[in-house]
XYZ file of C-alpha atoms in Angstrom:
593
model
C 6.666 -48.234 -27.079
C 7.852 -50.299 -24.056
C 8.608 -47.959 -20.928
C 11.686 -48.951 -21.176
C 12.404 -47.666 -25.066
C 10.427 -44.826 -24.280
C 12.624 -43.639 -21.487
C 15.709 -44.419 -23.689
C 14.064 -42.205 -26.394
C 13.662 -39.492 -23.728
C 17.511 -40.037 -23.321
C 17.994 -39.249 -26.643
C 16.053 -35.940 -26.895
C 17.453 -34.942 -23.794
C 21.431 -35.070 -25.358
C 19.834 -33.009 -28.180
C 18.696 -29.723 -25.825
C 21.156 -26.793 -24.897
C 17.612 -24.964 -23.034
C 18.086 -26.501 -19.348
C 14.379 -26.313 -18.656
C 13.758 -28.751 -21.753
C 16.646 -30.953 -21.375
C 15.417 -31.469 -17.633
C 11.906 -31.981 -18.765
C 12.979 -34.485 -20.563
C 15.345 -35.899 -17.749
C 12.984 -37.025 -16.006
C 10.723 -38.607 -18.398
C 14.231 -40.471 -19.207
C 14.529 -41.473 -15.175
C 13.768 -45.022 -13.952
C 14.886 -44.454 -10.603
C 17.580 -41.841 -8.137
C 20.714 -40.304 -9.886
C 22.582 -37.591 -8.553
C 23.658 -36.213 -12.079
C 20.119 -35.930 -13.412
C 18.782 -34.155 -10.241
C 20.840 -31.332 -10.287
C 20.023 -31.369 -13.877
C 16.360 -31.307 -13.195
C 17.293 -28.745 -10.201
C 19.055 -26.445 -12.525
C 15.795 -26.524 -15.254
C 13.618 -25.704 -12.231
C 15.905 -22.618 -11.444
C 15.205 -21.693 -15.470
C 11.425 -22.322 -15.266
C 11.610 -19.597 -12.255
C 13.651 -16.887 -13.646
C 11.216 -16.685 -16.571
C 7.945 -16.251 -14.577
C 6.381 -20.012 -14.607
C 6.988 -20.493 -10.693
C 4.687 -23.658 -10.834
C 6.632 -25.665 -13.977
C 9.636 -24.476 -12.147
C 7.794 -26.320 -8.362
C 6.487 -29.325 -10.349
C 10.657 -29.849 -11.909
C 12.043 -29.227 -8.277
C 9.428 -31.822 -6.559
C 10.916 -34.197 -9.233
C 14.435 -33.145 -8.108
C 13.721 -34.217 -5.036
C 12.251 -37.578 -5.714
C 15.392 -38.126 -8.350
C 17.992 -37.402 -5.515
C 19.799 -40.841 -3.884
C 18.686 -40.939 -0.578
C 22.202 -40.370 0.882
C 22.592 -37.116 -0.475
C 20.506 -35.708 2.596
C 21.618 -32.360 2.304
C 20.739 -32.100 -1.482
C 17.037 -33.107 -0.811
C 16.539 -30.704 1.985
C 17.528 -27.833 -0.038
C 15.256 -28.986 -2.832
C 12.439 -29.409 -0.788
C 13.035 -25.641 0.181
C 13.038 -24.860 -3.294
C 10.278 -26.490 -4.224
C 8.257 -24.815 -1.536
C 9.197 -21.627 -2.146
C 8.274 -22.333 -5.779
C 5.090 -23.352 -4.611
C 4.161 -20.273 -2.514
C 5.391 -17.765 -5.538
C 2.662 -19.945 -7.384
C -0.173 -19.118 -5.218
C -0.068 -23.099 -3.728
C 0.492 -22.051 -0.014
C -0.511 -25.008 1.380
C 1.908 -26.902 -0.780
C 4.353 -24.518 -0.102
C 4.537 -25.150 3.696
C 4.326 -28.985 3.572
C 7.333 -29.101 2.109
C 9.572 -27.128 3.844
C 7.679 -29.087 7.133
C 9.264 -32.268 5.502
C 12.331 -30.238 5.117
C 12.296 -29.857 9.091
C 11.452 -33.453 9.693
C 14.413 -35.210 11.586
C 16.541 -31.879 11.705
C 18.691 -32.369 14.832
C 18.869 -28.549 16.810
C 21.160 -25.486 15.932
C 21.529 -23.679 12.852
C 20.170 -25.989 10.153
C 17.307 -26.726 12.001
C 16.869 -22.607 13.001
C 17.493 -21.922 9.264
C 14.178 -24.637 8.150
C 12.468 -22.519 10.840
C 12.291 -18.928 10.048
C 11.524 -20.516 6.097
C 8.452 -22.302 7.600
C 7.481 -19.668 9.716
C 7.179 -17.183 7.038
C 5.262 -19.578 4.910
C 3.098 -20.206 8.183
C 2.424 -16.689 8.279
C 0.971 -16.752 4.924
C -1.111 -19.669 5.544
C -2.905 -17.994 8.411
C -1.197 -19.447 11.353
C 0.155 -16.268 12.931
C 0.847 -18.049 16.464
C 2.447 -20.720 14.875
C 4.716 -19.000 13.095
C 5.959 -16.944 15.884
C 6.637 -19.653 17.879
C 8.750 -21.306 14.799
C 11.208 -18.232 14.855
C 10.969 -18.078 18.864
C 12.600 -21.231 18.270
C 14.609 -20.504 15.648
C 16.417 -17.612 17.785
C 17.254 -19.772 20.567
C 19.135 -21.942 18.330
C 20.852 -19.597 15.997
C 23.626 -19.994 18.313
C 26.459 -17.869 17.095
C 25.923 -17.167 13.504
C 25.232 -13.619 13.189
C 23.998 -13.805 9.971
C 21.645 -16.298 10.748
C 20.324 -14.627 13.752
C 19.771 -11.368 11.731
C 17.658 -12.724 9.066
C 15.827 -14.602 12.445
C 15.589 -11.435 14.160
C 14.374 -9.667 11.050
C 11.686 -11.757 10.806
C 10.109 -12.284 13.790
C 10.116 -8.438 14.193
C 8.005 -8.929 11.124
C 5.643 -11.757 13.141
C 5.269 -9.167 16.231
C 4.580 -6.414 13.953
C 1.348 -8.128 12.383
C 0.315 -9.727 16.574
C 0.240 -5.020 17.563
C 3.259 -5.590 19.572
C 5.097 -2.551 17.178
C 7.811 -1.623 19.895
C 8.905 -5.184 20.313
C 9.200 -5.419 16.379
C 11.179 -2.595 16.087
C 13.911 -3.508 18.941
C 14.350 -6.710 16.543
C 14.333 -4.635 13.402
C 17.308 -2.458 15.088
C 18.821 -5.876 15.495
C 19.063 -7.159 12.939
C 20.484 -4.395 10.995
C 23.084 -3.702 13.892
C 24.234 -7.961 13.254
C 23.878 -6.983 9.420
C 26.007 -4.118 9.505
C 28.435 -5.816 11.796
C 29.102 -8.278 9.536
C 29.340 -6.159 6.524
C 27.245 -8.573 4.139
C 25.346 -5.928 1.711
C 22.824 -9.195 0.968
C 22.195 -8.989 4.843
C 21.780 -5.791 5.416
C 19.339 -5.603 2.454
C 17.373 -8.140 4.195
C 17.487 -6.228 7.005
C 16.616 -3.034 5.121
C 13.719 -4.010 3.930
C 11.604 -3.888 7.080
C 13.582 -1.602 9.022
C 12.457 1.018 6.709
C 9.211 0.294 7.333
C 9.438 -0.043 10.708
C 11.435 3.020 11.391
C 8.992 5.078 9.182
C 6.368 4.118 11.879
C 7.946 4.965 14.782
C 8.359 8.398 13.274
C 12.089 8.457 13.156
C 13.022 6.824 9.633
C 16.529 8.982 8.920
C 16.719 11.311 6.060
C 19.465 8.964 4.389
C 18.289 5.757 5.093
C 16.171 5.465 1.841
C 19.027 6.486 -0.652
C 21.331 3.889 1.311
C 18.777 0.845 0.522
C 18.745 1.888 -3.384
C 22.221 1.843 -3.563
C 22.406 -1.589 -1.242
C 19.613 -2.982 -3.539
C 21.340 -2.475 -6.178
C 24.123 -3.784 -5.854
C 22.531 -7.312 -4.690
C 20.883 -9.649 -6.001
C 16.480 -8.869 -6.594
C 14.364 -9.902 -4.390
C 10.832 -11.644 -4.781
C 8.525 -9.152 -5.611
C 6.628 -9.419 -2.425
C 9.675 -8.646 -0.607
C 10.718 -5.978 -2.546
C 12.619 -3.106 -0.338
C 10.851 -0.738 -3.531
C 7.869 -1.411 -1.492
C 8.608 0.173 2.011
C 10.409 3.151 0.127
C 7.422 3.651 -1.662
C 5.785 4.097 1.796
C 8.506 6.192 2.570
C 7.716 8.554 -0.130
C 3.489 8.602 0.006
C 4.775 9.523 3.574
C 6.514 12.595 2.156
C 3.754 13.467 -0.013
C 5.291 12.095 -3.036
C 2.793 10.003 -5.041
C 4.607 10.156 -8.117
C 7.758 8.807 -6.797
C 5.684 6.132 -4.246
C 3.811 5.007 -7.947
C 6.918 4.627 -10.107
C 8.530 2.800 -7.156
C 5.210 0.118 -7.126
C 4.901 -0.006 -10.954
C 8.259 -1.439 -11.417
C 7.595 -4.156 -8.499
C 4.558 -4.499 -10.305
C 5.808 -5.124 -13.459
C 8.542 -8.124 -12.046
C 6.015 -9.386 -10.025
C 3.754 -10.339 -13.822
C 7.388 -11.115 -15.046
C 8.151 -13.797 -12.522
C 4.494 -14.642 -11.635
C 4.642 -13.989 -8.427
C 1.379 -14.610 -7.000
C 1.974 -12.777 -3.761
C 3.661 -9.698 -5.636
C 0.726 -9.484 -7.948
C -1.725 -9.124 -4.806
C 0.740 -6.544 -2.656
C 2.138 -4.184 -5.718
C -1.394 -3.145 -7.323
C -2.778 -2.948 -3.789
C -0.465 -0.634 -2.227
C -0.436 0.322 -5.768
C -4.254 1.863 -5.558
C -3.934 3.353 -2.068
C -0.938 5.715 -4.093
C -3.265 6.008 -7.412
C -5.990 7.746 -4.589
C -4.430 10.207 -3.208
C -3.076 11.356 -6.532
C -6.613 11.485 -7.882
C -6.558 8.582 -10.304
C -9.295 7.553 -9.235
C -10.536 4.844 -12.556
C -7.485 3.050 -11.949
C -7.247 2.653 -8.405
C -10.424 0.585 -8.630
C -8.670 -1.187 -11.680
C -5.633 -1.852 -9.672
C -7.874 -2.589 -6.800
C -9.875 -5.305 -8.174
C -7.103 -7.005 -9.768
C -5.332 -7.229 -6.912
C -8.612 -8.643 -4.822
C -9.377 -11.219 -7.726
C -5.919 -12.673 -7.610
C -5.687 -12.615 -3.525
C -8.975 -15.023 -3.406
C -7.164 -17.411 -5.820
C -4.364 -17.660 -2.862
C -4.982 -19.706 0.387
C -3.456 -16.566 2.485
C -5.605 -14.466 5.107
C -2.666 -12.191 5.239
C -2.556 -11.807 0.902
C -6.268 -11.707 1.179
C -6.447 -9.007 3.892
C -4.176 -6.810 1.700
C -6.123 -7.254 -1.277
C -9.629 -6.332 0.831
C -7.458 -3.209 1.876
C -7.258 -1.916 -1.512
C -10.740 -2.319 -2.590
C -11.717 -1.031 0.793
C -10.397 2.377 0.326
C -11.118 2.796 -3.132
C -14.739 1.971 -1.858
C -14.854 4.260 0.741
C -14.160 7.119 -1.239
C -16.116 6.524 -4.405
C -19.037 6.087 -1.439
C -21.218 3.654 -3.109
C -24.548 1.494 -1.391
C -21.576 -1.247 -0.244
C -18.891 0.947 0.640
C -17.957 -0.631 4.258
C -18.653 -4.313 2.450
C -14.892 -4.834 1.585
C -13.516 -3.403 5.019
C -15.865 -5.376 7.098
C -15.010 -8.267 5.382
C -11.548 -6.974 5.916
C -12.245 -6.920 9.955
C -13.122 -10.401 9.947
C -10.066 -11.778 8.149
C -7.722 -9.292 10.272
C -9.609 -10.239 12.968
C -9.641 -14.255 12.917
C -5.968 -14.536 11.922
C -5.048 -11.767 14.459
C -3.789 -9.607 11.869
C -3.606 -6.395 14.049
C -2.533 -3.646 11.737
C -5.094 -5.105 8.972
C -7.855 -4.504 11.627
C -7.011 -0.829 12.446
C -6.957 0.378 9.014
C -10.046 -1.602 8.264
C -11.439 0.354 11.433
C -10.328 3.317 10.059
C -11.792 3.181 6.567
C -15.076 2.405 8.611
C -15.146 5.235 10.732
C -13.830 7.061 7.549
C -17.787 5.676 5.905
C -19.302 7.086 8.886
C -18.275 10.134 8.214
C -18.676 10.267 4.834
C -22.835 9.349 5.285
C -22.869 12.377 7.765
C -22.945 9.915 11.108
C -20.422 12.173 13.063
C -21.313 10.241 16.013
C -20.661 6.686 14.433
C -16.990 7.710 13.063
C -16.381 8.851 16.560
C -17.263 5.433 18.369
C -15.169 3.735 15.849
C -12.164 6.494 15.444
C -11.189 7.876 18.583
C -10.861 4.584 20.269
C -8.636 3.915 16.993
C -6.274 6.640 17.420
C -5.578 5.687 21.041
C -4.751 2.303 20.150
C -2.328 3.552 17.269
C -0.656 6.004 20.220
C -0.263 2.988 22.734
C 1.410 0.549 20.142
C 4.212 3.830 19.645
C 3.420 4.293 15.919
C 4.206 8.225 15.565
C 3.732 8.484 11.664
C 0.415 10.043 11.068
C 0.364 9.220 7.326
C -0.427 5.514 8.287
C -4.004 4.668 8.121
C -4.232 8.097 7.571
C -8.018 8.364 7.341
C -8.247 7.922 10.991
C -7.295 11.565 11.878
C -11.365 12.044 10.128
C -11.695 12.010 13.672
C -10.999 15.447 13.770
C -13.804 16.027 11.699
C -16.492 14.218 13.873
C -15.299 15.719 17.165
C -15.769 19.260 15.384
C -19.435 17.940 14.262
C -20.258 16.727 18.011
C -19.049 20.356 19.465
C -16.206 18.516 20.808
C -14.168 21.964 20.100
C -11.613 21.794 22.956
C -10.757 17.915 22.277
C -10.817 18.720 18.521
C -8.372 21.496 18.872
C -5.344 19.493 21.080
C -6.053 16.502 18.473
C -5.326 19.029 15.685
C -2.372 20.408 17.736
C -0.590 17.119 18.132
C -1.078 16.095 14.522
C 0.224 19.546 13.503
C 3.029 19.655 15.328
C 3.677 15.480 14.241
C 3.711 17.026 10.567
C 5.797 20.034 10.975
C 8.558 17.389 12.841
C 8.135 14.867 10.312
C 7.634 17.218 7.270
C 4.459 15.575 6.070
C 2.023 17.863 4.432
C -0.610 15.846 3.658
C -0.924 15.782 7.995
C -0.429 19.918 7.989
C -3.099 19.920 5.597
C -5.627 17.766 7.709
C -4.203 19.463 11.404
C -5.041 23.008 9.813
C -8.148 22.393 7.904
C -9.092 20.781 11.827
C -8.375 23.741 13.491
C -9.740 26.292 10.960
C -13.071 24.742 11.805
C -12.251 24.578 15.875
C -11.684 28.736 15.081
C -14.833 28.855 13.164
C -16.813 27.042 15.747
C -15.819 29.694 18.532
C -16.846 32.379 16.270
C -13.216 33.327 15.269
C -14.037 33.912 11.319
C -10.568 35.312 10.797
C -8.433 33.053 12.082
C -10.239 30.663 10.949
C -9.906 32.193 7.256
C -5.762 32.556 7.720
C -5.902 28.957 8.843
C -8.065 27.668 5.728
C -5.528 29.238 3.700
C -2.797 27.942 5.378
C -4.098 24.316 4.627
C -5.007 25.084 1.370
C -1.232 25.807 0.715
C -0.176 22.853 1.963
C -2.657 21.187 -0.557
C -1.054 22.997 -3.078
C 2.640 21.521 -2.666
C 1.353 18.423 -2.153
C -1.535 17.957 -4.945
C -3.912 15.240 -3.617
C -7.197 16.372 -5.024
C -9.753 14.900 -2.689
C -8.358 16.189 0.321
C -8.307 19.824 -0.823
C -12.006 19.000 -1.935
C -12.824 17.882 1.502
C -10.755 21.614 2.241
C -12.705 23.479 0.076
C -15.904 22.023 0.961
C -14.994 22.973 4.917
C -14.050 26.427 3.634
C -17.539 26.482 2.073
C -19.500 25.785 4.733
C -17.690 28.369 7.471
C -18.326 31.190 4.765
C -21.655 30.433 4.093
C -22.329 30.312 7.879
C -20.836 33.591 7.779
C -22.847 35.356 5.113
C -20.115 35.546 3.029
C -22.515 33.762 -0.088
C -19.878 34.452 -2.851
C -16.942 33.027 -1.807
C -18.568 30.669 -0.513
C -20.328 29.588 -3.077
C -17.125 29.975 -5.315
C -15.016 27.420 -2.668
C -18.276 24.768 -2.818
C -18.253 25.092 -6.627
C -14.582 24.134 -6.552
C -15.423 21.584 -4.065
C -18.171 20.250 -6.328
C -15.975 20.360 -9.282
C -13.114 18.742 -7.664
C -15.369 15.771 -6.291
C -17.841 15.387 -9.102
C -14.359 14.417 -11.122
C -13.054 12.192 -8.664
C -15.966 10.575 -8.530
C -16.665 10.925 -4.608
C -20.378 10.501 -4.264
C -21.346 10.978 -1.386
C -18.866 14.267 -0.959
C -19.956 15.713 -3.951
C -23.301 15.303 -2.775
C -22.540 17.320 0.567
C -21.244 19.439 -1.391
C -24.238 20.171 -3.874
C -26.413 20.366 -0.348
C -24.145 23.568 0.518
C -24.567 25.012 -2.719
C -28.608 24.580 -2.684
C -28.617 26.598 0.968
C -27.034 29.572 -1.034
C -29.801 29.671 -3.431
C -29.531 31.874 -6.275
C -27.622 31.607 -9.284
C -23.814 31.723 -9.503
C -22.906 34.929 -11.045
C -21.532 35.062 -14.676
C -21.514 31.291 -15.484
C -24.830 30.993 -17.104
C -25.493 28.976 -19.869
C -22.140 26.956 -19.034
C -23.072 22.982 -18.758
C -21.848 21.288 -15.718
C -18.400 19.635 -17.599
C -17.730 23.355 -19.039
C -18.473 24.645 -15.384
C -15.947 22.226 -13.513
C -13.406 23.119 -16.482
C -14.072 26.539 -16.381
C -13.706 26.511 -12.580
C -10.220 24.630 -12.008
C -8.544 26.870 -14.893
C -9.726 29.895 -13.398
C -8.350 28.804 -9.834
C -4.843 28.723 -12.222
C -4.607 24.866 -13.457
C -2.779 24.072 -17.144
C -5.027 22.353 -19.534
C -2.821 18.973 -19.013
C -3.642 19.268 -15.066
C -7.475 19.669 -15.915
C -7.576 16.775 -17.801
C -5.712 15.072 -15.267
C -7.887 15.984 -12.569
C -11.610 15.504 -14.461
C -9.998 12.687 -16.436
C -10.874 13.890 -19.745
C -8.211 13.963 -22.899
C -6.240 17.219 -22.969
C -8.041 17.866 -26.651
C -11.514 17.410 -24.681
C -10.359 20.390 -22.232
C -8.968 22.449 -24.889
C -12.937 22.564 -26.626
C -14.851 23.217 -23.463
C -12.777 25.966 -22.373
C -12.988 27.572 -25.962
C -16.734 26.901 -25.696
C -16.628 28.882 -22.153
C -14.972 31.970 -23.746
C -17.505 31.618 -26.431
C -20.088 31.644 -23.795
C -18.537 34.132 -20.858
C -17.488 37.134 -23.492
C -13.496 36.386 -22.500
C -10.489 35.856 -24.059
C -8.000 34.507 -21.849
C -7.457 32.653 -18.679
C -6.645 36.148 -16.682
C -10.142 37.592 -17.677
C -12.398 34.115 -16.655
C -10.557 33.873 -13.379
C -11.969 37.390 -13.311
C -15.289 36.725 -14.062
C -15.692 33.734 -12.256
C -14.213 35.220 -8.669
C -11.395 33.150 -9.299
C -8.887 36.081 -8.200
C -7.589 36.582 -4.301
C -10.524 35.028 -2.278
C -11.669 35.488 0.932
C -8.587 33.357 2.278
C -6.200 35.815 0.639
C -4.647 33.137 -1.815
């Protein structure tokens, strides 16, 4: 056909379709030139193509939008230009992305437009790994926000979020507090949502996140609009809740953003969800799908042209590495330290730091994970962050300062974080401060208060059910009461120990572990003939577990469970779960739990 019959034939088809993405597909194989009618036509299919999840059909309609608008209708194009970058970026096309919402700037006279174009290209700025640049883009933006209050809160807002990622965290949160103050002020619920979403965070930081605030954003958020996924206020009250101890609740939370983020295919989402995602699956134990999570998240970060996405994908994979403690298990977080560290990324490259000095330790180089913690920990105290479950595996400082005989420094270290926890309520820091000064106690050759204080972290393990660190409990536990010629209950603590990390997965733990166990020598009393899966079965139901939480924990099917144990009662001579705690020491130990 001639162009011309062919567009008229487009025409046609066009008049025929009721689906707006279709009819402005078709639009604009129709178009020989600008028309106001058929651009917002073609805007409204991009809008479609978004909603359901194809963010780059829904750029590609937009970018035609924009080429389809008269020229006089300058407004019109800006806004699709926005649109279309925006589109881009929840497509994974940063680049893209930011050059059009620079040619959205262009010719922008100063004052609230122009700020508005700003803080949008300074957040895609960000994610192209310009962090200076985009800080002096909302610098800018501020000054000319003149007196709209709205506009100066989502400005404020986000350059707290710029300073946050430059370690300037007190700065950040005195814009934070500012823009919810202008939000509230104006009584916008979309504002102070926006607002919301990083005030949690930042709040939860500085150690003073109020006991309401997290009920207020649910109700706020949902009564607004959704957000992207990436900007999701689900994820900073899932942070909220790890904080608490709360995996379950932190997981459902990052699931559901998870879920919208493969919905809408946003790129971003699907790199920040099943990251944060993993950290939560960790510390609950689950450990198989952490490193699913993990990975998923990394392969779909190195698709994007982000350092920031990129660093939050290596942060995943980091941890999960550092705790399965494999040959390459610093590989992702020094990788991690170079991205943090050439796009200035400051919070990226202390947790990176962390998880390094967290290695050290693991490999038994107490010395190493002291050169790279405690320097750590008194950068985290001079940026004013007071929540001690963020990058949590710092405080394995403790640890290496007890190793190096550096009792006294150990012990005020332990004190602080203790008393942090009790102020904050966060167990999963009562657990570490205790376990820390249990082994201070032991070192000084105070065996029982060193006991009482073993027990007293092991009860904070209990409420708060994160297997690997009552593993790396038990395993301390171990070693004071095998030091102490105490050679059953030890050996019963490093068999629970060995049990607990064996399941997990935690290599090089488990294999401390085992080391204990071989300086006991001997057999263990009344488990022969048990294989090693019937032993760490036996050994977690005798210490009081259900069937369902064994399988859990060893990641076997509850049916699996269910035939070792009857296969240990075969074995032991027993007949219920009373008599093989019995038999196996599993009663009162020498903590008195």
């Amino acid at each position: 056909l001639a162009p011309s019959a062919r567009r008229a034939l487009h025409a046609r088809l066009a008049a025929t379709l009721t689906d707006p993405e279709e009819r402005a597909r078709q639009l604009v194989l129709a178009a020989d030139g600008p028309d106001a009618e058929v651009a917002a036509a073609v805007e409204r299919g991009a809008d479609r193509a978004r909603q359901r999840g194809a963010p780059e059909v829904a750029a590609e309609l937009a970018e035609a939008a924009v080429r389809l608008t008269p020229d006089d209708q300058v407004e019109q194009v800006r806004r699709r230009r926005v649109a279309a970058g925006y589109h881009r970026l929840a497509a994974g096309d940063v680049r893209q992305g930011r050059a059009h919402l620079a040619l959205a700037l262009q010719g922008v006279p100063p004052g609230p437009v122009r700020a508005d174009l700003r803080w949008r290209l300074a957040v895609l700025t960000l994610t192209g790994g310009d962090l200076g640049g985009a800080v002096e883009l909302l610098q800018g933006a501020l000054a000319e926000s003149g007196g709209d209050r709205a506009l100066q809160a989502l400005v404020c807002r986000r350059l707290g979020g710029m300073y946050w990622w430059q370690g300037r965290f007190r700065e950040a949160l005195r814009l934070m507090r500012q823009a919810l103050d202008l939000a509230e002020a104006l009584g916008d619920a979309e504002a102070q949502v926006d607002a919301l979403t990083f005030y949690v965070l930042a709040a939860l930081y500085a150690g003073e996140l109020p006991a309401d605030l997290p009920a207020r954003v649910e109700r706020l958020a949902g009564a607004t609009a959704p957000r992207q996924p990436h900007e999701d206020p689900q994820l900073g009250l899932a942070a909220a809740d790890l904080a608490r101890g709360d995996a379950a609740a932190a997981a459902a939370r990052l699931e559901r953003v998870h879920r919208r983020a493969a919905e809408l295919g946003d790129e971003p989402g699907l790199v920040w969800a099943p990251s944060f995602l993993a950290e939560v699956e960790l510390a609950r134990g689950r450990w198989p799908l952490a490193r699913r999570l993990a990975g998923e998240a990394l392969r779909t970060a190195r698709r994007l042209d982000s350092p920031l996405v990129l660093a939050r994908g290596l942060l995943g994979v980091a941890l999960v590495d550092a705790h399965l403690g494999g040959a390459a298990a610093d590989k992702a977080a020094l990788e991690l330290l170079g991205v943090a560290e050439r796009g200035g990324l400051v919070p990226f490259e202390l947790e990176g730091r962390a998880v390094l000095g967290f290695v050290a330790l693991s490999r038994g180089d107490a010395r190493a994970a002291h050169a790279e913690l405690g320097p750590l920990l008194e950068r985290i105290a001079d940026m004013g962050l007071r929540e001690p479950t963020w990058a949590r595996l710092a405080w394995s400082e403790l640890d290496a300062l007890v190793e190096l005989g550096r009792l006294d420094q150990a012990a005020e270290l332990a004190a602080e974080l203790e008393a942090r926890g009790r102020a904050l309520r966060r167990p999963s820091a009562l657990a570490t401060a205790l376990r820390a000064g249990a082994l201070v106690d032991a070192a000084r050759g105070e065996q029982d208060a060193a006991l009482a204080g073993f027990g007293r972290a092991l009860a904070e393990h209990d409420r708060l059910g994160w297997p690997f660190e009552e593993a790396r409990t038990l395993l301390a536990l171990g070693v004071v009461l095998r030091r102490g010629k105490r050679k059953q209950a030890a050996r019963q603590a490093l068999d629970r120990a060995l049990a607990l990390f064996d399941g997990l997965g935690a290599a090089l733990w488990a294999a401390r572990a085992s080391a204990e166990l071989a300086r006991i020598g001997g057999r263990a009393p009344g488990a022969g003939g048990l294989t090693p899966s019937e032993r760490r079965v036996a050994d977690l139901v005798a210490q009081g577990h259900t069937n369902q939480e064994v399988a859990g924990l060893l990641f076997l099917s509850a049916k699996t469970v269910a035939a070792h144990l009857t296969s240990v009662y075969a074995k032991l001579g027993v007949r219920s779960r009373t008599e093989l705690a019995h038999r196996l020491g599993g009663g009162p130990d020498a903590t008195g739990r």
